[in-house]
Coordinates of C-alpha atoms and ligand atoms in Angstrom, one line a residue:
X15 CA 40.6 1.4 15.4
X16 CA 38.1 -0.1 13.3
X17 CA 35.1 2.1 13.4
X18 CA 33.9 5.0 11.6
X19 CA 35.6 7.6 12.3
X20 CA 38.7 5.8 10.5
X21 CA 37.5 8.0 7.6
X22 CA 38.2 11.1 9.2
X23 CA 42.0 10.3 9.3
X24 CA 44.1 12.7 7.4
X25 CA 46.1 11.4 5.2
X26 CA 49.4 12.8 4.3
X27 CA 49.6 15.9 1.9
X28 CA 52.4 14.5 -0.4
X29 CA 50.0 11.0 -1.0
X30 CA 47.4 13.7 -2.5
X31 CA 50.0 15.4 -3.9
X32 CA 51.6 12.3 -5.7
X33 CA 48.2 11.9 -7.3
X34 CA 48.0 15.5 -9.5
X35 CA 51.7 15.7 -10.0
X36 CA 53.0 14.0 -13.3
X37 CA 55.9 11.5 -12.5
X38 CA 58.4 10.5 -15.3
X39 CA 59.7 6.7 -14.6
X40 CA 63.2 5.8 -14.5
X41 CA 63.7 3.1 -16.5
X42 CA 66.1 1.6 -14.6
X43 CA 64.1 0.5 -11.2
X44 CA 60.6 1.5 -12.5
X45 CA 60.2 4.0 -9.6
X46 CA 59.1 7.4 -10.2
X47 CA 61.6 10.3 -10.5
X48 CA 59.6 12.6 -8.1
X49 CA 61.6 13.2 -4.9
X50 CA 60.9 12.3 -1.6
X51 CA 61.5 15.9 -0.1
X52 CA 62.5 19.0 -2.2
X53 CA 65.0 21.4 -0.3
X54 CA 64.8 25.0 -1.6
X55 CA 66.5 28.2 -1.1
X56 CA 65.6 31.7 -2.2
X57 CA 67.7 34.6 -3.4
X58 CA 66.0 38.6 -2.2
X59 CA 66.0 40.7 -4.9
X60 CA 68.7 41.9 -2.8
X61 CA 70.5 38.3 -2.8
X62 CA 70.4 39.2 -6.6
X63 CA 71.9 42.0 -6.4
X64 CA 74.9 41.1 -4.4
X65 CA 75.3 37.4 -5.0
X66 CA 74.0 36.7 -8.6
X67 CA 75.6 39.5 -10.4
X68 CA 78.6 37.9 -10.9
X69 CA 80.1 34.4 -12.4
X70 CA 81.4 33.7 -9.0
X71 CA 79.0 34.7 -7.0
X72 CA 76.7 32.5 -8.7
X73 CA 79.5 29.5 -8.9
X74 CA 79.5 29.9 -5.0
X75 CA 75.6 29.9 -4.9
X76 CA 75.2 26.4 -7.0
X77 CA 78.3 25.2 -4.9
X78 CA 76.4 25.7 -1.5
X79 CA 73.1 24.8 -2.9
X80 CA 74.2 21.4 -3.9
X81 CA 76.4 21.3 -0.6
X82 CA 73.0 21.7 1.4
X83 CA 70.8 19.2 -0.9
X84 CA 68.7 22.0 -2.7
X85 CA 67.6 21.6 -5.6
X86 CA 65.4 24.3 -6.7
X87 CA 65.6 28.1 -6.1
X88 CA 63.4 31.1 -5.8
X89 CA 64.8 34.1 -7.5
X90 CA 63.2 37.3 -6.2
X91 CA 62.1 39.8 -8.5
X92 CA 60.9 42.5 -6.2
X93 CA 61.9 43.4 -2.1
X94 CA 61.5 46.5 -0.3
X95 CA 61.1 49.0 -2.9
X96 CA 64.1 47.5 -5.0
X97 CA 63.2 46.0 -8.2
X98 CA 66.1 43.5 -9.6
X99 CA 67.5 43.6 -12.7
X100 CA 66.0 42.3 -15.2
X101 CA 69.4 40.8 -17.4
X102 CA 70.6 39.9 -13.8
X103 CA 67.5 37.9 -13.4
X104 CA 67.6 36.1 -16.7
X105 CA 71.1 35.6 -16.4
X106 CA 71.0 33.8 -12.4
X107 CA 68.2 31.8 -14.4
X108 CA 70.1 30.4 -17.1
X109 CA 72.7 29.3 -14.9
X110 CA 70.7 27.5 -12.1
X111 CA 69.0 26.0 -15.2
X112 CA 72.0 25.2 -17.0
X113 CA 73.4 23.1 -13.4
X114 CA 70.0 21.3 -13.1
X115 CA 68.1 23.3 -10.7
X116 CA 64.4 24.1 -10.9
X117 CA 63.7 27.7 -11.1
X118 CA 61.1 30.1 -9.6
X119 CA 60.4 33.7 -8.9
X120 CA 59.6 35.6 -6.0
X121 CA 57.4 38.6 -5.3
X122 CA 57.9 40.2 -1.8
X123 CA 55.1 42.8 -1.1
X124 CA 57.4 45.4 1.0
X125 CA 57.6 49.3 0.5
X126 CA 55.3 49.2 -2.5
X127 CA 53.3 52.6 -3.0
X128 CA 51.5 54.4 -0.3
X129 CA 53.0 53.1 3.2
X130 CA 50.1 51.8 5.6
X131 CA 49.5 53.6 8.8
X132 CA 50.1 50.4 10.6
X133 CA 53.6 48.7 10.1
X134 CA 55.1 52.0 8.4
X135 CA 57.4 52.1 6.2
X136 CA 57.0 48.6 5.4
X137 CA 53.3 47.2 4.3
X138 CA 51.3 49.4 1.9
X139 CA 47.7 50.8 1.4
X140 CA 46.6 48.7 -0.9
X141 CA 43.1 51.3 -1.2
X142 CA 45.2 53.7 -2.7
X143 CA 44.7 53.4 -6.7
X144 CA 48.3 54.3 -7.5
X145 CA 49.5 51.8 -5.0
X146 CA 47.4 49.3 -6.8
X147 CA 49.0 50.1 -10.3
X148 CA 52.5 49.6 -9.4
X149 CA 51.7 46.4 -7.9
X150 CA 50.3 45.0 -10.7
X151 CA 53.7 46.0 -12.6
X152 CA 55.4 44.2 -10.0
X153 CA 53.4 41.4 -10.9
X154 CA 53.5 41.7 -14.6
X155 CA 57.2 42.1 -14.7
X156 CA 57.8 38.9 -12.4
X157 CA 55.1 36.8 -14.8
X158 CA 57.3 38.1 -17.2
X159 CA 60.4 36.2 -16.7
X160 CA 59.0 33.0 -14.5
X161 CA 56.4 30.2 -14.9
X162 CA 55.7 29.9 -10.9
X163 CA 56.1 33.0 -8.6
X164 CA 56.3 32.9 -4.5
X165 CA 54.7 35.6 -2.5
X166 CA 56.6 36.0 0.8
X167 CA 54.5 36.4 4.0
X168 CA 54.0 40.3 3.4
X169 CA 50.6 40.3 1.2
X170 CA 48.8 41.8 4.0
X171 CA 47.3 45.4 5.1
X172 CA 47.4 47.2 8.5
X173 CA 46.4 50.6 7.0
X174 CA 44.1 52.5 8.9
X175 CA 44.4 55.6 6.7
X176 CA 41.3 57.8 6.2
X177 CA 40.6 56.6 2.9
X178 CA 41.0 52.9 4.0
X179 CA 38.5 54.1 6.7
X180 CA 36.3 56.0 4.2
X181 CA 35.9 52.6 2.6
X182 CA 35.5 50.6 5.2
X183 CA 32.6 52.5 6.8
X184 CA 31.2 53.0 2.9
X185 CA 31.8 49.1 3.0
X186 CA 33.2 48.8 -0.4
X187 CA 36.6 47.9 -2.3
X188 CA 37.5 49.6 -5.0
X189 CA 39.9 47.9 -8.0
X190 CA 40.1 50.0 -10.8
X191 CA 36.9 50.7 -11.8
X192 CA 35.4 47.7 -9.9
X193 CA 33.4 48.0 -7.0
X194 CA 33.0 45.5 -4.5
X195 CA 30.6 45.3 -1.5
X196 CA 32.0 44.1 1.7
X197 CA 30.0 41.8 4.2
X198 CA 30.5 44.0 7.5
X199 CA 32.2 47.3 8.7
X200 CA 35.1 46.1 10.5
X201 CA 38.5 45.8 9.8
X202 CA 38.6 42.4 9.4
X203 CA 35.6 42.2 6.8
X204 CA 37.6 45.2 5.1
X205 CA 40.6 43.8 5.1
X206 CA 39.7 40.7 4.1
X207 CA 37.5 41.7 1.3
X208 CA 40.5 44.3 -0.2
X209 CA 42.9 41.7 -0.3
X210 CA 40.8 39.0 -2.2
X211 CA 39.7 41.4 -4.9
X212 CA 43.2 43.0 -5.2
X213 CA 44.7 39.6 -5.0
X214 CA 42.4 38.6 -8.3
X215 CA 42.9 41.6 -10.3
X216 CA 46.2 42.8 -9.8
X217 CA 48.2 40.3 -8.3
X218 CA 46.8 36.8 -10.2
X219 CA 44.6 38.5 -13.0
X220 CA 47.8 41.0 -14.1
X221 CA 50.6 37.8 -13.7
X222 CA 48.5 35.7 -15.9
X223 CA 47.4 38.0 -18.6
X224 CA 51.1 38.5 -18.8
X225 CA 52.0 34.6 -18.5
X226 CA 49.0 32.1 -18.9
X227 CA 51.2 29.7 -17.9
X228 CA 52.1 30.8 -14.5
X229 CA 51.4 29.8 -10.9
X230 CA 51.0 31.8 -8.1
X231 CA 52.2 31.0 -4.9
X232 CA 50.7 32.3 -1.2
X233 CA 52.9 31.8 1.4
X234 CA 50.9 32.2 4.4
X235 CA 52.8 33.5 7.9
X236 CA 53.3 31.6 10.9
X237 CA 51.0 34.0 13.0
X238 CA 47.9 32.0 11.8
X239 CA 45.7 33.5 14.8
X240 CA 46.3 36.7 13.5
X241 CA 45.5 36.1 9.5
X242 CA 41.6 37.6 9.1
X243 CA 43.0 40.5 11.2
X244 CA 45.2 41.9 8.2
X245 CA 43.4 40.8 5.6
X246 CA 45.0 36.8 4.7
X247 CA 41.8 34.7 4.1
X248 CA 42.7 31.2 3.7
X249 CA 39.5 29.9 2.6
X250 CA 38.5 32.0 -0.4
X251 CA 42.6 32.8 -1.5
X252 CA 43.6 29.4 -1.1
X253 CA 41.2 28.4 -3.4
X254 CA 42.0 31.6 -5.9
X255 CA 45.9 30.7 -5.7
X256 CA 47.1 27.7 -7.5
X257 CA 49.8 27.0 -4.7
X258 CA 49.7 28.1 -1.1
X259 CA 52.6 27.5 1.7
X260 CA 53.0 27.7 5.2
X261 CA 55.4 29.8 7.4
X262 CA 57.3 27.3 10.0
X263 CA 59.5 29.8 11.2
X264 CA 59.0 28.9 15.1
X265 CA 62.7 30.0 15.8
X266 CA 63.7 29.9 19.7
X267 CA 61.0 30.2 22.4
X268 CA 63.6 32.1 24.5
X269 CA 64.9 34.5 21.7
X270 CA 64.4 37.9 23.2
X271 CA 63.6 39.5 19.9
X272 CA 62.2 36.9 17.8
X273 CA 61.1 34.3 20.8
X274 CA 57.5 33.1 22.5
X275 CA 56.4 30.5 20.0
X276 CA 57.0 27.1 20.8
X277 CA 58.5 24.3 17.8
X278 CA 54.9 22.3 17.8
X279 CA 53.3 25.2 16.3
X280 CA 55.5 24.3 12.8
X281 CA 53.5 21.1 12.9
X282 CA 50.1 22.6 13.7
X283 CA 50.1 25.2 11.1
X284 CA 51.4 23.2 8.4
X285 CA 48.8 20.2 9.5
X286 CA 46.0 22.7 9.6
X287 CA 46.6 25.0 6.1
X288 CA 47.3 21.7 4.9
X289 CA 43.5 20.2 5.3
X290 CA 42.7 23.4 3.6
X291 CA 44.7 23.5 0.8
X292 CA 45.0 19.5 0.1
X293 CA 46.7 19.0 -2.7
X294 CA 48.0 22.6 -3.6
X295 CA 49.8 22.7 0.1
X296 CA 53.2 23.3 -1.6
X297 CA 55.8 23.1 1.1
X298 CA 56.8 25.0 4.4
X299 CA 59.2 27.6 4.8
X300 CA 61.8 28.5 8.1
X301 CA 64.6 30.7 8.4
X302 CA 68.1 31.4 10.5
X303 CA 66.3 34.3 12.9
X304 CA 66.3 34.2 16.3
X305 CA 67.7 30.1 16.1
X306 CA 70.2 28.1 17.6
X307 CA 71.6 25.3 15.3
X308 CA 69.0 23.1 17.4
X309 CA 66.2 24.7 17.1
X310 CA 67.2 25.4 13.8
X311 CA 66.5 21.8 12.9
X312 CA 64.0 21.3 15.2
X313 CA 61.9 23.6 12.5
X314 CA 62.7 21.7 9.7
X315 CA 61.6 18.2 11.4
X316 CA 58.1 19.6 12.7
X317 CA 57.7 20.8 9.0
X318 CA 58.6 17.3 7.5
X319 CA 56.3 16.1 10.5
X320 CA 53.8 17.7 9.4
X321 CA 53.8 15.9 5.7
X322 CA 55.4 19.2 3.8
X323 CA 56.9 18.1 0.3
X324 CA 59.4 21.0 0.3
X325 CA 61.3 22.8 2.6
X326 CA 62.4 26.0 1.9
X327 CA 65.3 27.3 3.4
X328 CA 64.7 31.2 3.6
X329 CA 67.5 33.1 2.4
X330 CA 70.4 32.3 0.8
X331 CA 71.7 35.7 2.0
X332 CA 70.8 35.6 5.7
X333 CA 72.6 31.8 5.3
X334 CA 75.6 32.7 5.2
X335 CA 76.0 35.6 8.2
X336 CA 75.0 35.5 11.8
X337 CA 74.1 31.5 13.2
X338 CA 73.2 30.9 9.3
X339 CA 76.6 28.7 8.7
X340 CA 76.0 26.7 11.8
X341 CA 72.2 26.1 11.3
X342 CA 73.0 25.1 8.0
X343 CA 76.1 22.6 9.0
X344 CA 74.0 21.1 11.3
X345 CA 70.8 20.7 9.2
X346 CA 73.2 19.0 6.5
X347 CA 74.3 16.5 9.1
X348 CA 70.4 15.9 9.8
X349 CA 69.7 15.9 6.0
X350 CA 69.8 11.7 5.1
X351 CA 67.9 11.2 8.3
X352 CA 65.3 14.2 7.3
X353 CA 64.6 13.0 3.7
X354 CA 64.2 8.9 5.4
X355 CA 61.9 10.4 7.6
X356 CA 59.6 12.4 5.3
X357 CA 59.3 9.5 2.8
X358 CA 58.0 6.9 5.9
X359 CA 55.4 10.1 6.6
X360 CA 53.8 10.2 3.3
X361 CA 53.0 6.7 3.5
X362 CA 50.6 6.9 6.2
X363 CA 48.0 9.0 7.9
X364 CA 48.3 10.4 10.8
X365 CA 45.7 10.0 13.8
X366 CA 45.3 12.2 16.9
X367 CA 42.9 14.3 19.1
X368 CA 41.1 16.6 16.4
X369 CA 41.8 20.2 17.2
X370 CA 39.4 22.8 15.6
X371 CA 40.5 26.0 14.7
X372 CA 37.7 27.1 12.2
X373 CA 39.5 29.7 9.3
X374 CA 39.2 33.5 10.7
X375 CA 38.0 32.2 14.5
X376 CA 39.7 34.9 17.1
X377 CA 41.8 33.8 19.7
X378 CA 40.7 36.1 22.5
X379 CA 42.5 35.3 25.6
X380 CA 44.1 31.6 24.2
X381 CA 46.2 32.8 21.5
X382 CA 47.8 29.9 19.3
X383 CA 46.8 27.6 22.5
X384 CA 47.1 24.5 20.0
X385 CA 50.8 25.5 20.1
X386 CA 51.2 24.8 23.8
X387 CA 48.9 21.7 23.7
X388 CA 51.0 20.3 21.3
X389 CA 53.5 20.2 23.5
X390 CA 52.1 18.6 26.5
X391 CA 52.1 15.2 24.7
X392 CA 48.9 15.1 23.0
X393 CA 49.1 14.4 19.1
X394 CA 46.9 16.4 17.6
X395 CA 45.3 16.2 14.3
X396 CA 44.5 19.9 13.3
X397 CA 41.1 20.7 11.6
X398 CA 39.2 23.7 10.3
X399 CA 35.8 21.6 10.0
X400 CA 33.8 20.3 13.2
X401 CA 35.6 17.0 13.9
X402 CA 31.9 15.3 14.4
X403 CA 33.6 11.9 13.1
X404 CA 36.3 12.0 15.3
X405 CA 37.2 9.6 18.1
X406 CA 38.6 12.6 20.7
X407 CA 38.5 16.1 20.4
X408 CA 39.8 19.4 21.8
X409 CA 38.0 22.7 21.8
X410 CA 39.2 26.2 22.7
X411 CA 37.4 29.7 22.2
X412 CA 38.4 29.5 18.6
X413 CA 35.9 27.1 18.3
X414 CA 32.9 29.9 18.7
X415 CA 33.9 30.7 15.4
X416 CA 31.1 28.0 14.5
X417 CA 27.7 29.1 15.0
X418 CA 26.4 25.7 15.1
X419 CA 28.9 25.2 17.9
X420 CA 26.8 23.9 20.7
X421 CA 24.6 21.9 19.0
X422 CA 27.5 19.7 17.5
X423 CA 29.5 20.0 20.4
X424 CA 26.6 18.5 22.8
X425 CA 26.0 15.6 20.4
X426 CA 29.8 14.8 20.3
X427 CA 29.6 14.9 24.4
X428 CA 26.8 12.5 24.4
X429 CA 28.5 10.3 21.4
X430 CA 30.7 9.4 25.1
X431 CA 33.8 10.7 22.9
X432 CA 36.8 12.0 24.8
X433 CA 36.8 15.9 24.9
X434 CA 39.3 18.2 26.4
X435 CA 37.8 21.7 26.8
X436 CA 39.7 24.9 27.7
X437 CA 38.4 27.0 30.8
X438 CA 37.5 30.4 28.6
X439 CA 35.2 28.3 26.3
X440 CA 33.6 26.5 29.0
X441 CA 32.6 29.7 30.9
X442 CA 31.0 30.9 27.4
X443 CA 29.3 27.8 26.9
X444 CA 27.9 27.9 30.2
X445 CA 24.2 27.3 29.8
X446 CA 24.5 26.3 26.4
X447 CA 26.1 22.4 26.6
X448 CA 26.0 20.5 29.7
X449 CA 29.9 19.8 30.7
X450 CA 29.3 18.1 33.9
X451 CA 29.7 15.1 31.8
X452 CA 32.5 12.0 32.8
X453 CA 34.4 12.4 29.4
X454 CA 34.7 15.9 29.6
X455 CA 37.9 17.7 30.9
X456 CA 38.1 20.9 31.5
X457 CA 42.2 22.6 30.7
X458 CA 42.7 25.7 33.3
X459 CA 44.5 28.0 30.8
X460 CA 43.5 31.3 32.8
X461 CA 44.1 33.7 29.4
X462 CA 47.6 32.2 29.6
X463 CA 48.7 29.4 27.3
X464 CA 52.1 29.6 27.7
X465 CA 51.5 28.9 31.4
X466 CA 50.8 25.3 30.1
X467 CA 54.3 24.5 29.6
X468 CA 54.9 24.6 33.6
X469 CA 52.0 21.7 33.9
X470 CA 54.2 18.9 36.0
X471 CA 54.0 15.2 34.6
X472 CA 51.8 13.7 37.1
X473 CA 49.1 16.3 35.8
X474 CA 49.7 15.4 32.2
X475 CA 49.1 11.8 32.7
X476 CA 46.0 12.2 34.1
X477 CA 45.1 14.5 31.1
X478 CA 46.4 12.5 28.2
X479 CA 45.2 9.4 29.7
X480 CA 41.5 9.0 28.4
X481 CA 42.3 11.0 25.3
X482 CA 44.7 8.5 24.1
X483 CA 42.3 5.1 25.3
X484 CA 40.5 7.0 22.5
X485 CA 43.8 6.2 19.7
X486 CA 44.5 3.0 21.5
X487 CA 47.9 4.3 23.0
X488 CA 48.7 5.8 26.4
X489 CA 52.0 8.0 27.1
X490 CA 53.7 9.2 30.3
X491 CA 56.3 11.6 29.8
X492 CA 57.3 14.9 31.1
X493 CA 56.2 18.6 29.7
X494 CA 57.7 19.8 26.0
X495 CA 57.7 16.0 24.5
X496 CA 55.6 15.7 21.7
X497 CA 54.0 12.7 20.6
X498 CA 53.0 11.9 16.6
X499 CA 51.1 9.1 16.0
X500 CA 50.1 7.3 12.8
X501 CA 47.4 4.9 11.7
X502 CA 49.3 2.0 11.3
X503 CA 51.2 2.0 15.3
X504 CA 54.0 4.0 13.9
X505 CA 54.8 6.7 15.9
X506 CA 57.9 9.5 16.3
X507 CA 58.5 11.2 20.0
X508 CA 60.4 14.9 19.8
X509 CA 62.0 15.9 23.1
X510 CA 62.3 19.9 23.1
X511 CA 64.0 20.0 26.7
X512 CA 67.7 20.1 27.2
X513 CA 67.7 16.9 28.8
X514 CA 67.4 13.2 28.1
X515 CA 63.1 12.2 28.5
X516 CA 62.1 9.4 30.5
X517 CA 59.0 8.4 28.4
X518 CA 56.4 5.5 28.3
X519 CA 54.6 4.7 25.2
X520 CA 51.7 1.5 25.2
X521 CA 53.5 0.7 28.4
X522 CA 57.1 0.7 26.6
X523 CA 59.8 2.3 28.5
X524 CA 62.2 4.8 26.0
X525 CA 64.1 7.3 26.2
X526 CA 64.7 10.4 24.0
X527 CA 67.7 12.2 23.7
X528 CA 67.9 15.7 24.8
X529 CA 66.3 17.8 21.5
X530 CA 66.1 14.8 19.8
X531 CA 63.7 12.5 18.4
X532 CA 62.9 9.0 18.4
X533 CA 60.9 7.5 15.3
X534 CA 59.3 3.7 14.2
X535 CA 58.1 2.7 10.8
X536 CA 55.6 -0.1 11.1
Ligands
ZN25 ZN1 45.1 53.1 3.6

């Protein structure tokens, strides 16, 4: 590939990163001391509670943490109405400190104030003034004993409460004695708009009046379709945090409580929030839940994959009951491999079919379909921008998002680019952009993207086929093998089936272990 659209390429997060982050040089070999991979772990307030509040609690805690190759730890300040102690704190501090560890806080948004109508009980009101107080001494009390605090995935609204309503329809947030006009009258724009200002005021404005030093970090869920809905707005608080990370807790498709999303979708998020946040993509984030020891792993490759520079290994705690021991024995087996693996993907960019999910674009009836067509084989290069520059492209309903959307789609048709196209957008684009072109394909998804994962090999071949002409490769390979390919001809093939893949890269004959992977380093 020697054309143009070589400069849309991403390039890996941590090669941006390396540039802002200030690396001492060991003397010895004249590299740098910043490491390849970080793993992390993080202690609930509750963890705190019962695990830091003794000597040997905490001895056991540094002895497992180096055990699993962690190196820095989240100490949470605040969980579920529970506030930890504040000498326990400083003390779990000083010892993590004192054995070499790096050292942050944690703030999780649960059971603070007035509970939201919605998920009650556990997410607040965040309309209600008194409810906007105590958090902000949540926050001032956490900026008050660390330099860099983590936000779990909770720092969102569902409330639906009248004066939440009242305020929608008035279309206006209210922070202290600030008032803020919203764009429209829906939940969303509400939503949206509340959690931006409050986010400013009394989440960043009160931590760093208390700390000027400190940083702030949003840890974005996994349900990314979902985000606008409850209020997470990755474009504007992205840019208002100083760190943002990405939820990559895919757990097991066939987990009846915690099941239905699919390992790729690790990869996509972390891809896609990471051309977002560039350099202030801090790291992803899994957990034991609903996980076998395999798919365990499985999360923690798609998030080095998918160029993360830490992984954090949610929670110490939940380690060490249920299938947390044996995930954790089996990602410390996987650990050398892991760390060899993440330094070969900073080193190059990856290329792939652009797939466009602009920020806040509904789903409708394709619900995180980039998920499933991950999964079919095509290496996909997430994107929240019209990929005009790039060489092959897929578009789903998302993509109406864009209200320049048929204009740029029509020229990228008549560029002759390869474009895979789901069913539901083509019917709404009917009229609009003529799809009765050659290198147009149209994906039958029907409303159900999960239904992709029955699509037999003989079918996929025929889809990947002029895609990949358009990255120079070709692959045959059955259903749930996924394909990452780089600028440079390296490439790394994950097989999520329980048996061994028959697979055929650039006309190579290979075959992947049964939930393994295959990688090659050019
Ligand atoms: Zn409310």
């Amino acid at each position: 590939m020697r054309d143009r659209s070589e400069v849309w390429f991403l390039f890996p997060l941590s090669a941006l990163a390396m540039l802002c982050l200030c690396c001492a040089p060991t003397a010895a070999r004249g590299e740098t001391s910043t490491p390849v991979h970080v793993f992390s772990t993080l202690f609930t307030a509750q963890d705190v509670r019962g695990h830091l509040s003794t000597e040997q609690g905490i001895d056991a805690a540094i002895d497992w943490c180096k055990k699993t190759s962690v190196t820095k730890v989240y100490i949470e300040v605040f969980r579920d109405g529970y506030q930890a102690d504040r000498a326990a704190l400083l003390h779990a501090k000083e010892r993590f400190l004192a054995a070499g560890f790096a050292v942050s806080g944690c703030v999780t948004t649960t059971k603070v104030g007035k509970s939201s109508t919605g998920w009650k009980g556990t997410i607040s009101c965040y309309t209600d003034p008194a409810t906007q107080e105590k958090l902000q001494a949540i926050f001032e009390y956490a900026a008050g004993l660390f330099d860099e605090i983590m936000i779990d995935d909770f720092w969102f609204t569902d409330c639906a409460c009248p004066d939440c309503d009242a305020a929608r329809r008035a279309k206006t947030v209210t922070v202290g004695s600030q008032k803020y006009p919203v764009a429209g009258d829906t939940w969303e724009d509400y939503r949206c708009e509340l959690m931006v200002r409050v986010s400013r005021d009394r989440v960043l404005g009160a931590a760093k009046r208390t700390n000027p030093k400190v940083r702030l970090i949003i840890k974005y869920p996994q349900w990314y379709d979902n985000f606008h809905e409850r209020g997470y707005e990755v474009i504007r608080e992205t840019a208002d945090f100083d760190i943002i990370w990405v939820g990559t807790e895919t757990r097991d498709y066939q987990d009846k409580r915690w099941g239905g999303t699919v390992q790729y979708e690790a990869y996509f998020i972390m891809r896609w929030l990471g051309g977002i946040g560039g350099p202030k993509c801090g790291g992803g984030w899994f957990d034991w839940l609903g996980t076998t020891e395999r798919t365990y792993v499985e999360q923690a490759r798609q998030t080095i994959l998918a160029g993360a520079r830490e992984s954090t290994l949610f929670c110490y705690g939940g380690l060490q009951r249920d299938t947390g021991p044996k995930d954790v024995e089996a990602l410390r087996a996987n650990i050398p491999e892991l760390i060899a693996v993440a330094k070969e993907v900073q080193r190059r960019p990856i290329i792939g079919i652009a797939a466009y999910k602009p920020a806040n674009s509904h789903p409708e009836g394709e619900s995180r379909i980039f998920d499933f067509v991950g999964m079919l084989g095509l290496p996909l290069a997430p994107c929240h921008e019209f990929p005009a520059d790039a060489p092959a492209a897929f578009f789903s309903v998302h993509a109406l998002k864009d209200a320049g959307l048929a204009a740029k789609l029509s020229a990228f048709i008549a560029a002759g680019k390869p474009v895979l196209i789901t069913d539901g957008l083509a019917q709404r684009l009917s009229g609009q952009v003529d799809l009765a072109r050659p290198n147009v394909q149209v994906l039958s998804v029907k409303g159900k993207p999960k239904s992709l994962l029955d699509l037999p090999e003989g079918d996929l071949t025929a889809l990947r086929a002029p895609l990949l002409r358009a990255l120079g490769a070709s692959f045959v390979a059955p259903n749930q093998v996924a394909l990452y390919l780089f600028r440079d001809g390296s490439y790394v093939i994950e097989n999520f089936t329980d048996v061994p893949a028959a697979v055929e890269l650039n006309g190579k004959r290979l075959t992947v272990p049964a939930r393994g992977w295959l990688h090659q380093w050019n």
